[in-house]
Amino acid sequence: MKFKALSTFTISLILLAVGSAQAQISGQKGEFTVIEKADGCDGDVARPGVEFARWVSPGNCNNTKYLVNERMVTYVDLIRQSIYFVIDKDNIDADDKQRMDEVINEIKNSDGVKAVRLVGYADRFNTNDYNIKLSKRRATHGLNYFKSKGFFVKDDVKFGFFGEERPVTNCPTNASIPEQVKCLQADRRVDIEVEVYRRKVDRVQDTVVYDRNGNVIETIPAPIQEPEYKGPEGVTYEPMN
């Protein structure tokens, strides 16, 4: 039996058709995008309902692919707030309470508290030793307000206190005392940081292991990376129950 030789034009049409079919298979939504076909395996089997997947272990018939799913995930969010004080005072006023109430409302809308940090500061008036103790009292009174509202009662709260050592203002020393007091307001404060858990529907890339026939061997959920909040640089925190 004799075979007729195929013309160059015919071969080109065949190659074009094959290439077009492969592009269609890999490009359709809901099918695997084949990066590299594994030797001896069925590497381009379509899977309806799969949004995106690809080979990551060519040469092995038990192939690992990535599958993008939507699922409810828990993540960490950071709430920041500051309260401010009158010169040489450590009491909590109405404005401070309103600011801390805003933090409390955010906590109520979360899925729980992970960590709490309070850092107290003072302005440059008086001695540094006095201001260290003053900034500690300010942080303590801030925490006591949260406790009075039923928050952080059982949690270990980390707190630090710097007195006048870390000013955020740049106030002239040759101004009048009232002008300096007003200018230094931002240095008389307590910074509050609360890490809370929240949940949301997020797109995650899970790992799915298939055999050569397309059967699922294993599904490995993608790990959720939590951010690490460390607070202000150089703060030495102490437990405050």
C-alpha positions as a Python dict, from the first residue, in 0.01 Angstrom:
ca = {
    (1, 'M'): (0, 0, 0),
    (2, 'K'): (143, 337, -103),
    (3, 'F'): (104, 667, 78),
    (4, 'K'): (102, 1000, -96),
    (5, 'A'): (342, 1256, 39),
    (6, 'L'): (173, 1549, 207),
    (7, 'S'): (240, 1887, 61),
    (8, 'T'): (405, 2160, 266),
    (9, 'F'): (79, 2355, 252),
    (10, 'T'): (-118, 2058, 396),
    (11, 'I'): (130, 2006, 679),
    (12, 'S'): (111, 2374, 765),
    (13, 'L'): (-268, 2357, 786),
    (14, 'I'): (-249, 2055, 1020),
    (15, 'L'): (4, 2223, 1249),
    (16, 'L'): (-204, 2539, 1250),
    (17, 'A'): (-516, 2346, 1347),
    (18, 'V'): (-338, 2161, 1628),
    (19, 'G'): (-188, 2481, 1763),
    (20, 'S'): (-526, 2655, 1750),
    (21, 'A'): (-692, 2370, 1940),
    (22, 'Q'): (-424, 2373, 2210),
    (23, 'A'): (-455, 2749, 2250),
    (24, 'Q'): (-830, 2715, 2281),
    (25, 'I'): (-797, 2446, 2549),
    (26, 'S'): (-549, 2644, 2757),
    (27, 'G'): (-722, 2977, 2711),
    (28, 'Q'): (-1080, 2894, 2800),
    (29, 'K'): (-1205, 2999, 3141),
    (30, 'G'): (-1262, 2702, 3369),
    (31, 'E'): (-981, 2490, 3223),
    (32, 'F'): (-621, 2423, 3315),
    (33, 'T'): (-354, 2640, 3166),
    (34, 'V'): (-80, 2394, 3074),
    (35, 'I'): (265, 2538, 3145),
    (36, 'E'): (455, 2220, 3065),
    (37, 'K'): (302, 1881, 2993),
    (38, 'A'): (431, 1601, 3216),
    (39, 'D'): (589, 1313, 3022),
    (40, 'G'): (352, 1021, 2982),
    (41, 'C'): (66, 1195, 3164),
    (42, 'D'): (-262, 1341, 3047),
    (43, 'G'): (-159, 1698, 3098),
    (44, 'D'): (-432, 1893, 2921),
    (45, 'V'): (-754, 1743, 3056),
    (46, 'A'): (-1015, 2016, 3104),
    (47, 'R'): (-1182, 2049, 3444),
    (48, 'P'): (-1515, 2235, 3434),
    (49, 'G'): (-1562, 2485, 3713),
    (50, 'V'): (-1191, 2536, 3773),
    (51, 'E'): (-1109, 2903, 3741),
    (52, 'F'): (-732, 2869, 3713),
    (53, 'A'): (-479, 2592, 3757),
    (54, 'R'): (-135, 2509, 3624),
    (55, 'W'): (128, 2239, 3635),
    (56, 'V'): (411, 2288, 3878),
    (57, 'S'): (572, 1943, 3875),
    (58, 'P'): (626, 1825, 3516),
    (59, 'G'): (762, 1473, 3475),
    (60, 'N'): (553, 1327, 3756),
    (61, 'C'): (215, 1172, 3686),
    (62, 'N'): (91, 1271, 4031),
    (63, 'N'): (82, 1637, 3941),
    (64, 'T'): (42, 1936, 4168),
    (65, 'K'): (-168, 2226, 4044),
    (66, 'Y'): (-282, 2556, 4194),
    (67, 'L'): (-650, 2626, 4226),
    (68, 'V'): (-786, 2972, 4302),
    (69, 'N'): (-1078, 2954, 4543),
    (70, 'E'): (-1285, 3201, 4738),
    (71, 'R'): (-1319, 3129, 5108),
    (72, 'M'): (-1368, 3304, 5438),
    (73, 'V'): (-1030, 3392, 5586),
    (74, 'T'): (-928, 3546, 5917),
    (75, 'Y'): (-671, 3826, 5909),
    (76, 'V'): (-519, 4075, 6153),
    (77, 'D'): (-606, 4444, 6142),
    (78, 'L'): (-443, 4725, 6341),
    (79, 'I'): (-643, 4995, 6520),
    (80, 'R'): (-444, 5308, 6609),
    (81, 'Q'): (-556, 5596, 6828),
    (82, 'S'): (-399, 5860, 7055),
    (83, 'I'): (-527, 6048, 7359),
    (84, 'Y'): (-388, 6383, 7476),
    (85, 'F'): (-335, 6548, 7813),
    (86, 'V'): (-318, 6887, 7978),
    (87, 'I'): (32, 6985, 8092),
    (88, 'D'): (138, 6802, 8409),
    (89, 'K'): (-193, 6609, 8419),
    (90, 'D'): (-271, 6240, 8378),
    (91, 'N'): (-651, 6241, 8408),
    (92, 'I'): (-879, 6126, 8124),
    (93, 'D'): (-1107, 6399, 7987),
    (94, 'A'): (-1417, 6383, 7766),
    (95, 'D'): (-1219, 6404, 7443),
    (96, 'D'): (-998, 6114, 7555),
    (97, 'K'): (-1305, 5903, 7638),
    (98, 'Q'): (-1456, 5973, 7297),
    (99, 'R'): (-1136, 5864, 7123),
    (100, 'M'): (-1114, 5543, 7327),
    (101, 'D'): (-1484, 5476, 7267),
    (102, 'E'): (-1406, 5482, 6895),
    (103, 'V'): (-1146, 5210, 6955),
    (104, 'I'): (-1401, 5010, 7156),
    (105, 'N'): (-1654, 5031, 6873),
    (106, 'E'): (-1393, 4901, 6629),
    (107, 'I'): (-1318, 4612, 6864),
    (108, 'K'): (-1689, 4529, 6891),
    (109, 'N'): (-1706, 4504, 6511),
    (110, 'S'): (-1408, 4267, 6501),
    (111, 'D'): (-1371, 3896, 6572),
    (112, 'G'): (-1155, 3934, 6882),
    (113, 'V'): (-842, 4100, 7016),
    (114, 'K'): (-497, 3961, 6947),
    (115, 'A'): (-270, 4216, 7120),
    (116, 'V'): (-281, 4556, 7292),
    (117, 'R'): (-6, 4815, 7332),
    (118, 'L'): (-15, 5153, 7512),
    (119, 'V'): (282, 5393, 7511),
    (120, 'G'): (288, 5709, 7723),
    (121, 'Y'): (477, 6033, 7659),
    (122, 'A'): (526, 6374, 7822),
    (123, 'D'): (652, 6715, 7713),
    (124, 'R'): (989, 6866, 7812),
    (125, 'F'): (868, 7059, 8115),
    (126, 'N'): (984, 6928, 8454),
    (127, 'T'): (1261, 6669, 8505),
    (128, 'N'): (1299, 6359, 8291),
    (129, 'D'): (1254, 6129, 8592),
    (130, 'Y'): (928, 6302, 8678),
    (131, 'N'): (808, 6283, 8318),
    (132, 'I'): (883, 5910, 8296),
    (133, 'K'): (652, 5850, 8592),
    (134, 'L'): (394, 6091, 8449),
    (135, 'S'): (384, 5913, 8113),
    (136, 'K'): (345, 5579, 8293),
    (137, 'R'): (47, 5712, 8492),
    (138, 'R'): (-110, 5838, 8170),
    (139, 'A'): (-81, 5495, 8009),
    (140, 'T'): (-221, 5335, 8324),
    (141, 'H'): (-525, 5564, 8332),
    (142, 'G'): (-589, 5495, 7964),
    (143, 'L'): (-589, 5122, 8032),
    (144, 'N'): (-815, 5166, 8335),
    (145, 'Y'): (-1076, 5334, 8115),
    (146, 'F'): (-1080, 5034, 7881),
    (147, 'K'): (-1112, 4805, 8183),
    (148, 'S'): (-1407, 5008, 8313),
    (149, 'K'): (-1582, 4931, 7984),
    (150, 'G'): (-1508, 4559, 8015),
    (151, 'F'): (-1211, 4542, 7777),
    (152, 'F'): (-862, 4400, 7829),
    (153, 'V'): (-954, 4277, 8175),
    (154, 'K'): (-802, 3931, 8126),
    (155, 'D'): (-557, 4010, 7848),
    (156, 'D'): (-197, 4103, 7912),
    (157, 'V'): (-152, 4457, 7783),
    (158, 'K'): (198, 4565, 7685),
    (159, 'F'): (285, 4923, 7769),
    (160, 'G'): (585, 5150, 7751),
    (161, 'F'): (661, 5500, 7877),
    (162, 'F'): (921, 5749, 7757),
    (163, 'G'): (855, 6074, 7937),
    (164, 'E'): (1008, 6355, 7732),
    (165, 'E'): (1261, 6136, 7549),
    (166, 'R'): (1078, 6106, 7215),
    (167, 'P'): (918, 6437, 7120),
    (168, 'V'): (727, 6466, 6793),
    (169, 'T'): (711, 6846, 6806),
    (170, 'N'): (976, 7104, 6715),
    (171, 'C'): (884, 7395, 6938),
    (172, 'P'): (1113, 7696, 6995),
    (173, 'T'): (1252, 7731, 7346),
    (174, 'N'): (1261, 8113, 7330),
    (175, 'A'): (882, 8145, 7293),
    (176, 'S'): (662, 8237, 7585),
    (177, 'I'): (563, 7959, 7825),
    (178, 'P'): (195, 7960, 7713),
    (179, 'E'): (305, 7939, 7349),
    (180, 'Q'): (540, 7650, 7428),
    (181, 'V'): (272, 7466, 7625),
    (182, 'K'): (33, 7493, 7332),
    (183, 'C'): (298, 7390, 7079),
    (184, 'L'): (400, 7084, 7285),
    (185, 'Q'): (47, 6939, 7303),
    (186, 'A'): (129, 6644, 7074),
    (187, 'D'): (407, 6532, 7311),
    (188, 'R'): (160, 6488, 7598),
    (189, 'R'): (-15, 6175, 7480),
    (190, 'V'): (-67, 5800, 7497),
    (191, 'D'): (-54, 5600, 7173),
    (192, 'I'): (-294, 5306, 7162),
    (193, 'E'): (-250, 5011, 6928),
    (194, 'V'): (-493, 4720, 6924),
    (195, 'E'): (-453, 4422, 6693),
    (196, 'V'): (-788, 4263, 6614),
    (197, 'Y'): (-900, 3966, 6410),
    (198, 'R'): (-1134, 4022, 6118),
    (199, 'R'): (-1289, 3791, 5862),
    (200, 'K'): (-1354, 3842, 5494),
    (201, 'V'): (-1413, 3647, 5175),
    (202, 'D'): (-1080, 3640, 4997),
    (203, 'R'): (-929, 3476, 4689),
    (204, 'V'): (-669, 3221, 4791),
    (205, 'Q'): (-452, 2992, 4583),
    (206, 'D'): (-491, 2641, 4723),
    (207, 'T'): (-273, 2348, 4616),
    (208, 'V'): (-457, 2056, 4455),
    (209, 'V'): (-281, 1727, 4372),
    (210, 'Y'): (-428, 1520, 4086),
    (211, 'D'): (-334, 1182, 3945),
    (212, 'R'): (-290, 1126, 3572),
    (213, 'N'): (-661, 1054, 3531),
    (214, 'G'): (-766, 1380, 3686),
    (215, 'N'): (-869, 1237, 4022),
    (216, 'V'): (-803, 1458, 4324),
    (217, 'I'): (-549, 1301, 4557),
    (218, 'E'): (-509, 1588, 4804),
    (219, 'T'): (-615, 1949, 4857),
    (220, 'I'): (-384, 2171, 5066),
    (221, 'P'): (-533, 2506, 5181),
    (222, 'A'): (-307, 2805, 5128),
    (223, 'P'): (-158, 2942, 5452),
    (224, 'I'): (-273, 3291, 5549),
    (225, 'Q'): (19, 3514, 5641),
    (226, 'E'): (-46, 3738, 5942),
    (227, 'P'): (136, 4073, 5952),
    (228, 'E'): (366, 4125, 6246),
    (229, 'Y'): (302, 4458, 6416),
    (230, 'K'): (580, 4552, 6657),
    (231, 'G'): (474, 4901, 6760),
    (232, 'P'): (713, 5198, 6781),
    (233, 'E'): (1076, 5108, 6722),
    (234, 'G'): (1287, 5066, 7033),
    (235, 'V'): (999, 5044, 7281),
    (236, 'T'): (1064, 4814, 7577),
    (237, 'Y'): (724, 4689, 7677),
    (238, 'E'): (621, 4563, 8017),
    (239, 'P'): (317, 4344, 8101),
    (240, 'M'): (33, 4539, 8252),
    (241, 'N'): (-251, 4328, 8388),
}
